Amino acid sequence: MKQENTKQPGNTRGRKRDSSRTDAIVKVALSLLLEVGFDRFRIQDVATKAGCGTGAIYRRWPTKESLIIEAIKSMPAQEAPVTDEPTTDLKTVIEKQCSQASEKPDLVPGLVAAMRSDKEIEAVVKAGFSLEHYRKTIARTIGEDHEHLDLLAEITPAITLFRSVFTPESLNSDDMVEEILSVITSFKPKT
């Protein structure tokens, strides 16, 4: 006689998953992804830093890519600084981007490679990517209705990516900040 399966849907074998552990693993994964990039991201390193075994990770995410997708989804939106000095705020935003490009020039190219090899990673990166913090900060300097505002918002990430990947010399972050700031503020209305 065939026995009826009494297992309830959604029940899993073993210990119940601790949601705080899940959150901690995602936080460590994001931190590690931003530190070492996609190419050098290893589940073992996440497990070590999160204080758990690799099994705890693989029970939640079956692949490295699925954990990376979850980590990318957890990234907070970038905020534009707002003080009484719009040009100083703009410089702060540009400095952050230039500093990241100069300190970790292979992070973005590694992410681009991951996006090309995994359509889900590509989709989550594109869904979460925004230049709105650049746009808002630049708009405070040159005006919300400036015809080149959207193009100017692309300048900082474009130049830092280009220089970090394609130029043979190491980046001088301070010089790059001043150059980009100079270009953007040249569009400031004359008063």
mmCIF file of C-alpha atoms in Angstrom:
data_model
loop_
_atom_site.group_PDB
_atom_site.id
_atom_site.type_symbol
_atom_site.label_atom_id
_atom_site.label_comp_id
_atom_site.label_asym_id
_atom_site.label_seq_id
_atom_site.Cartn_x
_atom_site.Cartn_y
_atom_site.Cartn_z
ATOM 1 C CA MET A 1 0.000 0.000 0.000
ATOM 2 C CA LYS A 2 1.324 3.416 -0.976
ATOM 3 C CA GLN A 3 1.823 5.842 1.911
ATOM 4 C CA GLU A 4 0.621 9.385 1.572
ATOM 5 C CA ASN A 5 3.292 12.088 1.761
ATOM 6 C CA THR A 6 2.526 14.183 4.841
ATOM 7 C CA LYS A 7 5.288 16.673 4.289
ATOM 8 C CA GLN A 8 3.909 20.216 4.171
ATOM 9 C CA PRO A 9 4.861 22.507 1.271
ATOM 10 C CA GLY A 10 7.737 24.807 2.105
ATOM 11 C CA ASN A 11 9.081 22.560 4.865
ATOM 12 C CA THR A 12 12.736 21.835 4.569
ATOM 13 C CA ARG A 13 14.881 19.302 6.295
ATOM 14 C CA GLY A 14 17.234 20.360 9.024
ATOM 15 C CA ARG A 15 17.291 23.499 11.080
ATOM 16 C CA LYS A 16 14.980 26.395 10.404
ATOM 17 C CA ARG A 17 16.793 29.174 8.550
ATOM 18 C CA ASP A 18 17.630 32.139 10.713
ATOM 19 C CA SER A 19 16.628 35.325 8.851
ATOM 20 C CA SER A 20 19.198 37.374 10.761
ATOM 21 C CA ARG A 21 21.915 34.993 9.522
ATOM 22 C CA THR A 22 20.578 35.379 5.977
ATOM 23 C CA ASP A 23 20.772 39.182 6.284
ATOM 24 C CA ALA A 24 24.284 38.974 7.747
ATOM 25 C CA ILE A 25 25.470 36.757 4.876
ATOM 26 C CA VAL A 26 24.043 39.178 2.285
ATOM 27 C CA LYS A 27 25.696 42.125 4.037
ATOM 28 C CA VAL A 28 29.076 40.336 4.096
ATOM 29 C CA ALA A 29 28.648 39.269 0.464
ATOM 30 C CA LEU A 30 27.996 42.871 -0.610
ATOM 31 C CA SER A 31 30.953 44.143 1.384
ATOM 32 C CA LEU A 32 33.234 41.496 -0.115
ATOM 33 C CA LEU A 33 31.926 42.136 -3.631
ATOM 34 C CA LEU A 34 32.751 45.840 -3.263
ATOM 35 C CA GLU A 35 36.140 44.985 -1.781
ATOM 36 C CA VAL A 36 37.447 42.319 -4.161
ATOM 37 C CA GLY A 37 35.087 42.405 -7.139
ATOM 38 C CA PHE A 38 33.302 39.651 -8.987
ATOM 39 C CA ASP A 39 36.430 37.934 -10.275
ATOM 40 C CA ARG A 40 37.886 37.269 -6.820
ATOM 41 C CA PHE A 41 34.589 36.784 -4.963
ATOM 42 C CA ARG A 42 34.544 33.373 -3.236
ATOM 43 C CA ILE A 43 31.800 31.722 -1.218
ATOM 44 C CA GLN A 44 34.418 30.416 1.242
ATOM 45 C CA ASP A 45 35.480 33.996 1.995
ATOM 46 C CA VAL A 46 31.859 35.018 2.596
ATOM 47 C CA ALA A 47 31.390 32.058 4.940
ATOM 48 C CA THR A 48 34.553 32.900 6.878
ATOM 49 C CA LYS A 49 33.648 36.571 7.289
ATOM 50 C CA ALA A 50 29.995 35.776 8.105
ATOM 51 C CA GLY A 51 31.003 33.151 10.678
ATOM 52 C CA CYS A 52 29.099 30.311 9.050
ATOM 53 C CA GLY A 53 29.770 27.285 6.910
ATOM 54 C CA THR A 54 29.527 27.198 3.150
ATOM 55 C CA GLY A 55 26.577 24.822 3.545
ATOM 56 C CA ALA A 56 24.567 27.579 5.255
ATOM 57 C CA ILE A 57 25.179 29.740 2.201
ATOM 58 C CA TYR A 58 24.493 27.078 -0.420
ATOM 59 C CA ARG A 59 21.214 26.117 1.318
ATOM 60 C CA ARG A 60 20.056 29.699 0.737
ATOM 61 C CA TRP A 61 21.709 30.409 -2.626
ATOM 62 C CA PRO A 62 22.593 27.477 -4.869
ATOM 63 C CA THR A 63 25.297 29.350 -6.777
ATOM 64 C CA LYS A 64 27.831 32.120 -6.303
ATOM 65 C CA GLU A 65 25.914 34.133 -8.904
ATOM 66 C CA SER A 66 22.614 33.847 -7.007
ATOM 67 C CA LEU A 67 24.268 35.209 -3.846
ATOM 68 C CA ILE A 68 25.861 38.031 -5.843
ATOM 69 C CA ILE A 69 22.453 38.898 -7.305
ATOM 70 C CA GLU A 70 20.990 39.073 -3.799
ATOM 71 C CA ALA A 71 23.899 41.224 -2.624
ATOM 72 C CA ILE A 72 23.496 43.636 -5.536
ATOM 73 C CA LYS A 73 19.750 43.894 -4.858
ATOM 74 C CA SER A 74 20.546 44.895 -1.271
ATOM 75 C CA MET A 75 22.710 47.861 -2.279
ATOM 76 C CA PRO A 76 21.237 51.109 -1.032
ATOM 77 C CA ALA A 77 20.597 53.890 -3.520
ATOM 78 C CA GLN A 78 23.360 56.479 -3.628
ATOM 79 C CA GLU A 79 22.359 59.701 -1.944
ATOM 80 C CA ALA A 80 23.332 63.139 -3.133
ATOM 81 C CA PRO A 81 24.823 65.322 -0.407
ATOM 82 C CA VAL A 82 22.882 68.527 0.181
ATOM 83 C CA THR A 83 24.540 71.463 1.910
ATOM 84 C CA ASP A 84 24.514 75.190 1.303
ATOM 85 C CA GLU A 85 27.468 74.745 -1.095
ATOM 86 C CA PRO A 86 26.314 72.964 -4.294
ATOM 87 C CA THR A 87 29.789 72.987 -5.864
ATOM 88 C CA THR A 88 31.286 71.430 -2.730
ATOM 89 C CA ASP A 89 28.562 68.757 -2.812
ATOM 90 C CA LEU A 90 29.370 68.083 -6.457
ATOM 91 C CA LYS A 91 33.056 67.782 -5.652
ATOM 92 C CA THR A 92 32.229 65.282 -2.873
ATOM 93 C CA VAL A 93 30.278 63.063 -5.289
ATOM 94 C CA ILE A 94 33.027 63.231 -7.907
ATOM 95 C CA GLU A 95 35.736 62.515 -5.290
ATOM 96 C CA LYS A 96 33.968 59.352 -4.188
ATOM 97 C CA GLN A 97 33.779 57.999 -7.751
ATOM 98 C CA CYS A 98 37.369 58.955 -8.590
ATOM 99 C CA SER A 99 38.674 57.468 -5.374
ATOM 100 C CA GLN A 100 36.915 54.153 -6.021
ATOM 101 C CA ALA A 101 38.206 54.033 -9.603
ATOM 102 C CA SER A 102 41.753 54.776 -8.544
ATOM 103 C CA GLU A 103 41.843 52.398 -5.557
ATOM 104 C CA LYS A 104 40.026 49.493 -7.228
ATOM 105 C CA PRO A 105 40.319 49.895 -10.998
ATOM 106 C CA ASP A 106 39.284 46.315 -11.772
ATOM 107 C CA LEU A 107 35.927 46.314 -9.930
ATOM 108 C CA VAL A 108 33.782 47.693 -12.733
ATOM 109 C CA PRO A 109 35.400 45.693 -15.558
ATOM 110 C CA GLY A 110 34.877 42.530 -13.488
ATOM 111 C CA LEU A 111 31.224 43.440 -13.009
ATOM 112 C CA VAL A 112 30.815 44.103 -16.732
ATOM 113 C CA ALA A 113 32.283 40.663 -17.461
ATOM 114 C CA ALA A 114 29.844 39.116 -14.969
ATOM 115 C CA MET A 115 26.957 40.950 -16.620
ATOM 116 C CA ARG A 116 27.973 39.563 -20.015
ATOM 117 C CA SER A 117 28.190 36.005 -18.741
ATOM 118 C CA ASP A 118 25.036 36.018 -16.572
ATOM 119 C CA LYS A 119 21.806 37.637 -17.786
ATOM 120 C CA GLU A 120 20.325 37.723 -14.266
ATOM 121 C CA ILE A 121 23.303 39.682 -12.951
ATOM 122 C CA GLU A 122 22.978 42.002 -15.937
ATOM 123 C CA ALA A 123 19.273 42.540 -15.246
ATOM 124 C CA VAL A 124 19.716 43.270 -11.530
ATOM 125 C CA VAL A 125 22.622 45.667 -12.131
ATOM 126 C CA LYS A 126 20.711 47.560 -14.809
ATOM 127 C CA ALA A 127 17.554 47.675 -12.665
ATOM 128 C CA GLY A 128 19.439 49.094 -9.688
ATOM 129 C CA PHE A 129 21.874 51.393 -11.478
ATOM 130 C CA SER A 130 21.092 55.068 -11.293
ATOM 131 C CA LEU A 131 22.874 58.318 -11.959
ATOM 132 C CA GLU A 132 20.198 60.285 -10.141
ATOM 133 C CA HIS A 133 22.544 61.355 -7.327
ATOM 134 C CA TYR A 134 24.915 62.838 -9.929
ATOM 135 C CA ARG A 135 22.032 64.440 -11.793
ATOM 136 C CA LYS A 136 20.568 66.057 -8.667
ATOM 137 C CA THR A 137 23.936 67.359 -7.524
ATOM 138 C CA ILE A 138 24.861 68.750 -10.934
ATOM 139 C CA ALA A 139 21.393 70.309 -11.328
ATOM 140 C CA ARG A 140 21.968 72.322 -8.149
ATOM 141 C CA THR A 141 25.086 73.780 -9.784
ATOM 142 C CA ILE A 142 24.026 74.362 -13.421
ATOM 143 C CA GLY A 143 20.230 74.313 -13.217
ATOM 144 C CA GLU A 144 17.579 71.610 -13.527
ATOM 145 C CA ASP A 145 16.594 72.700 -17.027
ATOM 146 C CA HIS A 146 20.084 72.651 -18.564
ATOM 147 C CA GLU A 147 19.996 70.913 -21.947
ATOM 148 C CA HIS A 148 23.116 68.818 -21.190
ATOM 149 C CA LEU A 149 22.250 67.809 -17.628
ATOM 150 C CA ASP A 150 21.779 64.104 -18.399
ATOM 151 C CA LEU A 151 24.990 63.949 -20.418
ATOM 152 C CA LEU A 152 26.929 65.730 -17.676
ATOM 153 C CA ALA A 153 25.634 63.179 -15.141
ATOM 154 C CA GLU A 154 27.347 60.472 -17.198
ATOM 155 C CA ILE A 155 30.727 62.211 -17.347
ATOM 156 C CA THR A 156 32.153 61.166 -13.970
ATOM 157 C CA PRO A 157 31.438 57.435 -14.219
ATOM 158 C CA ALA A 158 32.419 57.389 -17.899
ATOM 159 C CA ILE A 159 35.748 59.132 -17.445
ATOM 160 C CA THR A 160 36.689 57.154 -14.339
ATOM 161 C CA LEU A 161 35.872 53.861 -16.073
ATOM 162 C CA PHE A 162 37.800 54.838 -19.193
ATOM 163 C CA ARG A 163 40.854 56.006 -17.299
ATOM 164 C CA SER A 164 40.911 53.083 -14.868
ATOM 165 C CA VAL A 165 40.663 50.502 -17.653
ATOM 166 C CA PHE A 166 42.325 51.943 -20.743
ATOM 167 C CA THR A 167 45.091 54.285 -19.669
ATOM 168 C CA PRO A 168 48.494 52.822 -18.815
ATOM 169 C CA GLU A 169 49.391 55.296 -16.086
ATOM 170 C CA SER A 170 47.961 55.018 -12.589
ATOM 171 C CA LEU A 171 45.165 57.398 -11.796
ATOM 172 C CA ASN A 172 45.746 60.568 -9.880
ATOM 173 C CA SER A 173 42.419 60.899 -8.140
ATOM 174 C CA ASP A 174 42.915 64.533 -7.072
ATOM 175 C CA ASP A 175 43.774 65.690 -10.593
ATOM 176 C CA MET A 176 40.857 63.765 -12.065
ATOM 177 C CA VAL A 177 38.438 65.326 -9.564
ATOM 178 C CA GLU A 178 39.593 68.819 -10.483
ATOM 179 C CA GLU A 179 39.380 68.120 -14.228
ATOM 180 C CA ILE A 180 35.857 66.684 -14.057
ATOM 181 C CA LEU A 181 34.672 69.410 -11.700
ATOM 182 C CA SER A 182 36.095 72.039 -14.042
ATOM 183 C CA VAL A 183 34.287 70.584 -17.055
ATOM 184 C CA ILE A 184 30.925 70.351 -15.278
ATOM 185 C CA THR A 185 31.085 73.778 -13.630
ATOM 186 C CA SER A 186 31.997 75.366 -16.960
ATOM 187 C CA PHE A 187 28.316 74.883 -17.806
ATOM 188 C CA LYS A 188 27.280 76.946 -14.804
ATOM 189 C CA PRO A 189 25.209 79.982 -15.885
ATOM 190 C CA LYS A 190 27.139 83.223 -15.837
ATOM 191 C CA THR A 191 25.761 85.652 -13.262
#
